[in-house]
Amino acid sequence: MNALTATSRNFKLAARLLGLDSKLQKSLLIPFREIKVECTIPRDDGSLVSYVGFRVQHDNARGPMKGGIRYHPEVDPDEVNALAQLMTWKTAVANIPYGGAKGGIGCCPGDLSMSELERLTRVFTQKIHDLIGVHTDVPAPDMGTNPQTMAWILDEYSKFHGYSPAVVTGKPVDLGGSLGRDAATGRGVLFATEALLAEYGKSIAGQRFVIQGFGNVGSWAAQLISEHGGKIVAISDITGALKNSKGLDIPRLIKHSTENRGIKGFDGGDYIDPTDLLSEDCDVLIPAALGGVIHRENANDIRAKFIIEAANHPTDPEADEILTKKGVKILPDIYANSGGVTVSYFEWVQNIQGFMWDEEKVNSELKSYMTKGFKAMKEMCKTHQCDLRMGAFTLGVNRVARATVLRGWEA
């Protein structure tokens, strides 16, 4: 099931539980604006190449739209649409004053030089600069983009609108980026995991973890969990998969991965088939890579008691049903990985105020937001007699629906 179908399905289930009017439902599902632009740039060898860029602005009832820009060969309107909609519910679950958006360019960033990436980013910004803005739509990094990409967008946007650091988040700290932003999604995963385990009288210490994906989110989550006494027994990235029942040495693995651009060649564990990683014996499974990795074919093989969705849409709805019947507790993506967008919000606030926070304040505020979000989600689970995913969806959809109605959506 593709991401758009799955997200819309979850939305409809939540809308039914909330008893939303069918016209309001339709209004909430339809994106506010969809943008598609052609970005033509000269390659370093002088040849011209064209890429298609997208930006879907889903909803602005609760504030400016917010969402990442990804550079990936599989960026297509359907996926961008689904992720923009997910951002609307995610910012509402986190209770930060944003709506949802998402963007991307269909390209393979690894095939482009640094100067080609800069030209592509600047052309994309030129095409959309009048449709994004501090109080309109605030982009952030995503797959294939990073703080440097945001620095180029900020610079290009500022040529048209004057210096506007709050137009993007996830910037380098030297340009108004927030301390703690780099680790934010992984740290949010840590706080979310602590909150869920506490419900069952457990703590991170002594639990066995399997993490799929060792990029920014996976590596930070692994580092923070191991610092809190969790044992990481298996990890994978695009170069391979490793396991060690005694627990992997995470600081050494991070150093190796940084130096060798992947975990391949690390000597602190046994190599396994990456497709077997999800079915490794553990207490907590954290998918932190691509979407759709847990599906009908492999859901029965999963042995974890808890799944923390650090990636966007890693579990298909069919797999959801299978796992729920098995008694597996799934912490949904729209709550579990909201640490990144929450600290992006802190960055935006700091930029608007022109007053920067220290890292301790950023981390303690993040913990406070993640804890409050978990409590609010559990309340919805009690009210509607539903699982955590529907608890999160009803919480997010209800907040957006109330804001929409209060603003007078039929006028």
mmCIF file of C-alpha atoms in Angstrom, residues 156-298:
data_model
loop_
_atom_site.group_PDB
_atom_site.id
_atom_site.type_symbol
_atom_site.label_atom_id
_atom_site.label_comp_id
_atom_site.label_asym_id
_atom_site.label_seq_id
_atom_site.Cartn_x
_atom_site.Cartn_y
_atom_site.Cartn_z
ATOM 1 C CA GLU A 156 18.843 32.768 -2.347
ATOM 2 C CA TYR A 157 15.565 33.647 -0.596
ATOM 3 C CA SER A 158 17.231 36.608 1.156
ATOM 4 C CA LYS A 159 18.222 38.087 -2.236
ATOM 5 C CA PHE A 160 14.500 38.590 -2.909
ATOM 6 C CA HIS A 161 13.170 39.311 0.588
ATOM 7 C CA GLY A 162 16.055 40.613 2.714
ATOM 8 C CA TYR A 163 17.854 38.576 5.390
ATOM 9 C CA SER A 164 15.295 36.080 6.708
ATOM 10 C CA PRO A 165 16.919 33.364 8.845
ATOM 11 C CA ALA A 166 13.497 32.003 9.948
ATOM 12 C CA VAL A 167 12.540 31.013 6.362
ATOM 13 C CA VAL A 168 14.228 27.606 6.797
ATOM 14 C CA THR A 169 15.162 25.458 9.790
ATOM 15 C CA GLY A 170 17.917 22.875 10.113
ATOM 16 C CA LYS A 171 20.473 25.534 9.110
ATOM 17 C CA PRO A 172 24.142 25.565 10.174
ATOM 18 C CA VAL A 173 24.465 27.034 13.685
ATOM 19 C CA ASP A 174 26.628 29.868 12.252
ATOM 20 C CA LEU A 175 23.610 31.059 10.238
ATOM 21 C CA GLY A 176 21.065 30.924 13.059
ATOM 22 C CA GLY A 177 20.573 27.171 13.297
ATOM 23 C CA SER A 178 19.600 25.832 16.715
ATOM 24 C CA LEU A 179 21.943 23.953 19.007
ATOM 25 C CA GLY A 180 20.648 20.411 19.465
ATOM 26 C CA ARG A 181 18.878 20.343 16.073
ATOM 27 C CA ASP A 182 21.211 17.702 14.620
ATOM 28 C CA ALA A 183 20.368 15.193 17.352
ATOM 29 C CA ALA A 184 16.734 16.280 17.743
ATOM 30 C CA THR A 185 14.873 13.486 15.926
ATOM 31 C CA GLY A 186 17.052 10.801 17.544
ATOM 32 C CA ARG A 187 16.701 12.452 20.969
ATOM 33 C CA GLY A 188 12.927 12.651 20.444
ATOM 34 C CA VAL A 189 12.954 8.900 19.702
ATOM 35 C CA LEU A 190 14.767 8.365 23.021
ATOM 36 C CA PHE A 191 12.167 10.413 24.974
ATOM 37 C CA ALA A 192 9.290 8.689 23.148
ATOM 38 C CA THR A 193 10.749 5.241 23.903
ATOM 39 C CA GLU A 194 11.212 6.165 27.586
ATOM 40 C CA ALA A 195 7.577 7.310 27.792
ATOM 41 C CA LEU A 196 6.240 4.102 26.202
ATOM 42 C CA LEU A 197 8.413 1.736 28.259
ATOM 43 C CA ALA A 198 7.475 3.564 31.481
ATOM 44 C CA GLU A 199 3.821 2.609 30.799
ATOM 45 C CA TYR A 200 4.907 -1.035 31.185
ATOM 46 C CA GLY A 201 7.135 -0.450 34.201
ATOM 47 C CA LYS A 202 10.317 -0.712 32.139
ATOM 48 C CA SER A 203 13.199 1.627 31.414
ATOM 49 C CA ILE A 204 15.703 1.788 28.535
ATOM 50 C CA ALA A 205 18.449 0.210 30.641
ATOM 51 C CA GLY A 206 18.629 -3.529 30.046
ATOM 52 C CA GLN A 207 16.329 -3.590 26.991
ATOM 53 C CA ARG A 208 17.647 -5.087 23.726
ATOM 54 C CA PHE A 209 17.268 -2.857 20.657
ATOM 55 C CA VAL A 210 17.441 -3.457 16.904
ATOM 56 C CA ILE A 211 17.808 -0.354 14.730
ATOM 57 C CA GLN A 212 17.221 -0.371 10.982
ATOM 58 C CA GLY A 213 19.003 2.604 9.430
ATOM 59 C CA PHE A 214 22.158 4.299 10.647
ATOM 60 C CA GLY A 215 21.813 7.769 9.152
ATOM 61 C CA ASN A 216 21.249 10.881 11.248
ATOM 62 C CA VAL A 217 18.221 9.533 13.148
ATOM 63 C CA GLY A 218 19.397 5.938 13.599
ATOM 64 C CA SER A 219 22.926 6.829 14.715
ATOM 65 C CA TRP A 220 21.772 9.480 17.235
ATOM 66 C CA ALA A 221 19.078 7.156 18.597
ATOM 67 C CA ALA A 222 21.654 4.358 18.935
ATOM 68 C CA GLN A 223 24.155 6.637 20.696
ATOM 69 C CA LEU A 224 21.611 8.088 23.151
ATOM 70 C CA ILE A 225 19.970 4.722 23.888
ATOM 71 C CA SER A 226 23.339 3.080 24.581
ATOM 72 C CA GLU A 227 24.280 6.017 26.864
ATOM 73 C CA HIS A 228 21.064 5.278 28.814
ATOM 74 C CA GLY A 229 22.007 1.619 29.286
ATOM 75 C CA GLY A 230 20.106 0.106 26.349
ATOM 76 C CA LYS A 231 21.818 -2.762 24.515
ATOM 77 C CA ILE A 232 21.890 -2.410 20.704
ATOM 78 C CA VAL A 233 22.071 -5.991 19.444
ATOM 79 C CA ALA A 234 21.706 -5.376 15.687
ATOM 80 C CA ILE A 235 21.963 -2.473 13.237
ATOM 81 C CA SER A 236 21.780 -2.056 9.466
ATOM 82 C CA ASP A 237 22.404 0.627 6.875
ATOM 83 C CA ILE A 238 22.667 0.620 3.071
ATOM 84 C CA THR A 239 26.115 -1.054 3.249
ATOM 85 C CA GLY A 240 25.020 -4.059 5.321
ATOM 86 C CA ALA A 241 23.709 -5.407 8.639
ATOM 87 C CA LEU A 242 25.505 -6.370 11.861
ATOM 88 C CA LYS A 243 24.536 -8.197 15.028
ATOM 89 C CA ASN A 244 26.159 -8.850 18.375
ATOM 90 C CA SER A 245 24.063 -10.431 21.123
ATOM 91 C CA LYS A 246 26.331 -8.872 23.788
ATOM 92 C CA GLY A 247 25.617 -5.417 22.342
ATOM 93 C CA LEU A 248 27.444 -3.408 19.672
ATOM 94 C CA ASP A 249 30.044 -0.806 20.644
ATOM 95 C CA ILE A 250 28.120 2.243 19.356
ATOM 96 C CA PRO A 251 30.800 4.975 19.758
ATOM 97 C CA ARG A 252 33.281 2.781 17.811
ATOM 98 C CA LEU A 253 30.638 1.940 15.200
ATOM 99 C CA ILE A 254 29.759 5.633 14.679
ATOM 100 C CA LYS A 255 33.467 6.460 14.222
ATOM 101 C CA HIS A 256 33.863 3.573 11.735
ATOM 102 C CA SER A 257 30.698 4.520 9.843
ATOM 103 C CA THR A 258 31.778 8.178 9.548
ATOM 104 C CA GLU A 259 35.249 7.264 8.289
ATOM 105 C CA ASN A 260 34.105 4.504 5.901
ATOM 106 C CA ARG A 261 30.720 5.923 4.818
ATOM 107 C CA GLY A 262 28.850 2.955 6.233
ATOM 108 C CA ILE A 263 29.013 0.146 8.796
ATOM 109 C CA LYS A 264 30.526 -2.354 6.308
ATOM 110 C CA GLY A 265 33.887 -3.649 7.475
ATOM 111 C CA PHE A 266 33.253 -3.072 11.197
ATOM 112 C CA ASP A 267 34.840 -5.856 13.259
ATOM 113 C CA GLY A 268 32.636 -5.708 16.375
ATOM 114 C CA GLY A 269 29.841 -8.034 15.258
ATOM 115 C CA ASP A 270 28.664 -10.734 12.833
ATOM 116 C CA TYR A 271 27.284 -9.813 9.438
ATOM 117 C CA ILE A 272 23.741 -10.909 8.629
ATOM 118 C CA ASP A 273 21.420 -10.572 5.654
ATOM 119 C CA PRO A 274 19.829 -7.073 5.944
ATOM 120 C CA THR A 275 16.418 -8.605 5.136
ATOM 121 C CA ASP A 276 16.690 -10.705 8.340
ATOM 122 C CA LEU A 277 17.337 -7.684 10.561
ATOM 123 C CA LEU A 278 13.674 -6.913 11.313
ATOM 124 C CA SER A 279 13.069 -10.465 12.568
ATOM 125 C CA GLU A 280 16.036 -10.455 14.984
ATOM 126 C CA ASP A 281 15.148 -11.309 18.577
ATOM 127 C CA CYS A 282 14.891 -8.075 20.612
ATOM 128 C CA ASP A 283 12.662 -6.093 22.959
ATOM 129 C CA VAL A 284 12.440 -2.895 20.902
ATOM 130 C CA LEU A 285 12.635 -2.536 17.125
ATOM 131 C CA ILE A 286 13.345 0.922 15.691
ATOM 132 C CA PRO A 287 12.856 1.281 11.920
ATOM 133 C CA ALA A 288 14.782 4.483 11.099
ATOM 134 C CA ALA A 289 15.236 4.140 7.334
ATOM 135 C CA LEU A 290 12.716 4.157 4.476
ATOM 136 C CA GLY A 291 8.939 3.737 4.558
ATOM 137 C CA GLY A 292 7.012 0.517 3.916
ATOM 138 C CA VAL A 293 9.651 -1.848 5.364
ATOM 139 C CA ILE A 294 7.225 -3.740 7.641
ATOM 140 C CA HIS A 295 4.516 -5.335 5.494
ATOM 141 C CA ARG A 296 2.178 -8.307 5.246
ATOM 142 C CA GLU A 297 4.998 -10.689 4.175
ATOM 143 C CA ASN A 298 7.356 -10.054 7.108
#
